[in-house]
Coordinates of C-alpha atoms in Angstrom, one line a residue:
Chain A
X1 CA 3.5 -22.4 -42.8
X2 CA 6.2 -19.7 -43.0
X3 CA 5.4 -18.8 -46.6
X4 CA 3.7 -19.9 -49.7
X5 CA 5.1 -23.1 -51.1
X6 CA 4.8 -24.6 -54.5
X7 CA 5.6 -28.0 -56.0
X8 CA 7.3 -29.1 -58.1
X9 CA 9.9 -26.3 -58.5
X10 CA 10.6 -27.5 -62.0
X11 CA 8.5 -29.6 -64.4
X12 CA 9.6 -30.8 -67.8
X13 CA 6.9 -32.5 -69.8
X14 CA 6.2 -33.6 -73.3
X15 CA 3.7 -31.8 -75.5
X16 CA 0.2 -33.3 -75.1
X17 CA 0.7 -34.5 -71.5
X18 CA -1.2 -33.3 -68.6
X19 CA 0.5 -31.6 -65.6
X20 CA -0.6 -30.7 -62.1
X21 CA 1.0 -27.9 -60.2
X22 CA 0.5 -27.5 -56.4
X23 CA 0.3 -24.5 -54.2
X24 CA 0.2 -24.4 -50.4
X25 CA -0.8 -20.9 -49.2
X26 CA 0.1 -19.3 -45.9
X27 CA -2.0 -20.7 -43.1
X28 CA -5.1 -18.6 -42.5
X29 CA -5.0 -16.9 -45.9
X30 CA -8.4 -17.4 -47.6
X31 CA -7.4 -15.7 -50.9
X32 CA -5.3 -17.6 -53.4
X33 CA -4.2 -16.5 -56.8
X34 CA -2.5 -18.2 -59.8
X35 CA -0.3 -16.2 -62.3
X36 CA 1.7 -17.1 -65.3
X37 CA 4.9 -15.4 -66.1
X38 CA 6.7 -16.0 -69.4
X39 CA 10.4 -15.2 -69.6
X40 CA 11.1 -11.6 -69.1
X41 CA 7.4 -10.7 -69.1
X42 CA 4.9 -9.4 -66.5
X43 CA 2.4 -11.3 -64.4
X44 CA -0.5 -12.8 -66.3
X45 CA -3.5 -13.4 -63.9
X46 CA -5.1 -16.8 -64.3
X47 CA -7.5 -17.5 -61.4
X48 CA -8.5 -16.2 -58.0
X49 CA -10.1 -18.1 -55.1
X50 CA -11.6 -16.2 -52.2
X51 CA -13.0 -18.3 -49.3
X52 CA -16.0 -20.3 -50.3
X53 CA -17.0 -17.9 -53.1
X54 CA -17.0 -19.0 -56.7
X55 CA -13.5 -18.6 -58.2
X56 CA -12.8 -15.8 -60.6
X57 CA -11.6 -17.8 -63.7
X58 CA -11.5 -14.8 -66.0
X59 CA -7.8 -15.1 -66.7
X60 CA -7.6 -18.8 -67.7
X61 CA -6.3 -18.7 -71.3
X62 CA -8.2 -21.8 -72.5
X63 CA -10.3 -24.7 -71.4
X64 CA -7.2 -26.8 -71.0
X65 CA -6.5 -24.9 -67.8
X66 CA -8.4 -25.6 -64.6
X67 CA -7.8 -25.1 -60.9
X68 CA -9.3 -26.3 -57.7
X69 CA -8.9 -25.5 -54.1
X70 CA -9.6 -28.2 -51.6
X71 CA -10.7 -27.5 -48.1
X72 CA -10.1 -23.8 -48.6
X73 CA -6.3 -24.4 -48.5
X74 CA -4.2 -26.3 -51.0
X75 CA -4.8 -25.5 -54.7
X76 CA -3.9 -27.5 -57.8
X77 CA -3.6 -25.9 -61.2
X78 CA -4.0 -28.5 -64.0
X79 CA -3.0 -28.0 -67.6
X80 CA -4.3 -30.6 -70.0
X81 CA -2.8 -31.5 -73.3
X82 CA 0.2 -29.2 -72.7
X83 CA 1.5 -27.1 -75.6
X84 CA 4.9 -25.5 -76.0
X85 CA 3.4 -22.0 -75.5
X86 CA 2.4 -23.2 -72.0
X87 CA 6.1 -23.1 -71.0
X88 CA 6.4 -20.4 -68.3
X89 CA 6.8 -19.9 -64.6
X90 CA 3.5 -20.5 -62.7
X91 CA 3.3 -18.4 -59.6
X92 CA 0.9 -18.8 -56.7
X93 CA 0.1 -16.1 -54.2
X94 CA -2.1 -15.9 -51.1
X95 CA -3.4 -13.0 -49.1
X96 CA -5.6 -12.3 -46.1
X97 CA -9.1 -11.1 -47.1
X98 CA -8.9 -8.1 -44.8
X99 CA -6.5 -5.3 -44.9
X100 CA -5.1 -3.6 -41.8
X101 CA -8.2 -1.5 -41.7
X102 CA -10.4 -4.5 -41.1
X103 CA -12.3 -3.8 -44.3
X104 CA -12.4 -6.2 -47.2
X105 CA -9.8 -5.0 -49.6
X106 CA -7.2 -6.1 -52.0
X107 CA -4.5 -7.0 -49.5
X108 CA -0.8 -7.7 -49.9
X109 CA -0.1 -10.8 -51.9
X110 CA 2.6 -13.2 -50.8
X111 CA 4.1 -15.1 -53.6
X112 CA 5.5 -18.6 -53.7
X113 CA 8.8 -19.5 -55.5
X114 CA 6.9 -20.7 -58.6
X115 CA 7.0 -23.8 -60.7
X116 CA 9.0 -23.5 -63.9
X117 CA 7.1 -25.5 -66.6
X118 CA 8.9 -26.6 -69.7
X119 CA 7.0 -28.3 -72.5
X120 CA 9.1 -30.0 -75.0
Chain B
X1 CA -11.4 -2.4 -69.0
X2 CA -9.4 -1.3 -66.0
X3 CA -5.7 -0.9 -66.8
X4 CA -2.5 -0.2 -64.9
X5 CA 0.4 1.0 -67.0
X6 CA 4.0 1.4 -66.1
X7 CA 6.8 3.3 -67.7
X8 CA 9.5 2.9 -68.7
X9 CA 9.5 -0.8 -69.5
X10 CA 13.3 -1.0 -69.1
X11 CA 15.8 1.3 -67.5
X12 CA 19.6 0.9 -67.6
X13 CA 21.5 3.1 -65.1
X14 CA 25.1 3.5 -63.9
X15 CA 25.5 2.6 -60.3
X16 CA 25.0 5.8 -58.3
X17 CA 22.5 7.3 -60.6
X18 CA 18.9 7.8 -59.6
X19 CA 16.0 5.8 -61.0
X20 CA 12.2 6.5 -61.3
X21 CA 9.4 4.3 -62.5
X22 CA 5.8 5.6 -63.0
X23 CA 2.5 3.9 -62.6
X24 CA -0.8 5.1 -64.1
X25 CA -4.2 3.7 -63.6
X26 CA -7.2 4.1 -65.8
X27 CA -9.4 4.3 -62.6
X28 CA -9.1 5.8 -59.2
X29 CA -7.5 3.4 -56.8
X30 CA -8.3 2.9 -53.1
X31 CA -4.7 1.9 -52.6
X32 CA -1.6 1.0 -54.6
X33 CA 1.1 -1.6 -53.9
X34 CA 4.6 -2.0 -55.1
X35 CA 6.5 -5.2 -55.5
X36 CA 10.0 -6.1 -56.5
X37 CA 11.1 -9.2 -58.3
X38 CA 14.8 -10.0 -58.3
X39 CA 16.1 -12.0 -61.3
X40 CA 15.1 -15.6 -61.0
X41 CA 13.0 -14.8 -57.9
X42 CA 9.4 -14.1 -57.2
X43 CA 7.6 -10.8 -56.5
X44 CA 8.0 -9.5 -53.0
X45 CA 5.8 -6.9 -51.5
X46 CA 7.5 -3.6 -50.8
X47 CA 4.9 -1.1 -49.7
X48 CA 1.3 0.0 -49.8
X49 CA 0.0 3.5 -50.2
X50 CA -3.5 4.4 -49.3
X51 CA -3.9 8.2 -48.9
X52 CA -4.1 10.8 -51.6
X53 CA -0.7 12.5 -52.0
X54 CA 0.9 10.0 -49.6
X55 CA 4.7 9.8 -49.6
X56 CA 6.6 7.0 -48.0
X57 CA 10.3 6.3 -47.8
X58 CA 12.3 3.1 -47.3
X59 CA 15.9 4.0 -47.1
X60 CA 16.8 5.1 -50.6
X61 CA 13.4 4.3 -52.0
X62 CA 10.7 6.9 -52.1
X63 CA 7.1 6.0 -53.0
X64 CA 4.4 8.6 -53.9
X65 CA 0.7 8.3 -54.5
X66 CA -0.9 11.0 -56.6
X67 CA -3.5 13.4 -55.4
X68 CA -6.1 11.9 -57.6
X69 CA -5.1 8.4 -56.6
X70 CA -4.6 7.4 -60.2
X71 CA -0.9 7.5 -60.4
X72 CA 2.2 6.6 -58.4
X73 CA 5.9 6.6 -58.6
X74 CA 8.9 4.8 -57.1
X75 CA 12.2 6.7 -57.0
X76 CA 15.5 5.2 -56.0
X77 CA 18.3 7.5 -55.1
X78 CA 21.9 6.5 -55.8
X79 CA 21.1 3.0 -57.2
X80 CA 23.1 0.0 -56.2
X81 CA 23.6 -3.3 -57.9
X82 CA 21.3 -4.8 -55.2
X83 CA 18.4 -2.7 -56.7
X84 CA 18.5 -4.8 -59.9
X85 CA 15.1 -6.4 -60.7
X86 CA 11.7 -5.7 -61.9
X87 CA 9.4 -3.3 -60.1
X88 CA 5.7 -3.9 -60.3
X89 CA 2.9 -1.6 -59.2
X90 CA -0.6 -3.1 -58.5
X91 CA -4.0 -1.8 -57.6
X92 CA -7.3 -3.3 -56.6
X93 CA -9.3 -4.8 -59.4
X94 CA -13.0 -4.1 -59.4
X95 CA -14.9 -6.1 -61.9
X96 CA -18.4 -6.3 -60.7
X97 CA -17.9 -8.3 -57.5
X98 CA -14.5 -9.9 -57.6
X99 CA -13.1 -7.8 -54.8
X100 CA -9.8 -8.7 -53.3
X101 CA -8.0 -9.2 -56.6
X102 CA -5.1 -7.0 -57.8
X103 CA -4.3 -5.8 -61.3
X104 CA -0.6 -5.5 -61.9
X105 CA 1.3 -3.3 -64.2
X106 CA 3.7 -4.9 -66.6
X107 CA 6.7 -3.8 -64.5
X108 CA 9.8 -1.8 -65.0
X109 CA 13.0 -3.8 -65.4
X110 CA 16.0 -2.1 -63.8
X111 CA 19.6 -3.0 -64.6
X112 CA 22.5 -1.3 -62.9
X113 CA 26.0 -1.2 -64.3
X114 CA 28.7 -1.2 -61.6

């Protein structure tokens, strides 16, 4: 596709409910990242997928958060038993695994528009 | 652990004034990237610096990478209201094998008074 897409753009849920957020990365990008951004704050890293490697889950704030990536493309971030402090914008980004030099490097990340999650 | 720090956190300028944000890493970086996030938008890649001492310009924006590759700066000359947003720097995160990830600074939020 032309860019990273995310759905839904907005999600309002009640405390205690589960939510699923979807990310469609740029075609051909094997790296996919999830971030959380609270109002006026920086980017909080959540999880990183790179090809078929085991994901880096070091940023997930609790075991209520999980993510999967099916077929090396679309990713779903699931938040179980949502809490009010989960309210934030959830951003997805993708990148190519190789920089312009051809060597594996931390390449440019292309961000989606985000999903704004509000937990009432 | 590895850290990337940005200062200042906020900057308010009058339109036409210059603006600079600084980025400092606790470790040597192979490259550094800068992103801009407009209010209500998502981060958008601006530029990547790779070489020690590298300077790159994009119109009124000047980016520098320090000689030791541990710090960087973004300077905007004669700010305009279109420059409003949060500027993030980011460098490769190396944590024992998770290559390909970036560590972002907390950003500098720029506001411009017309």
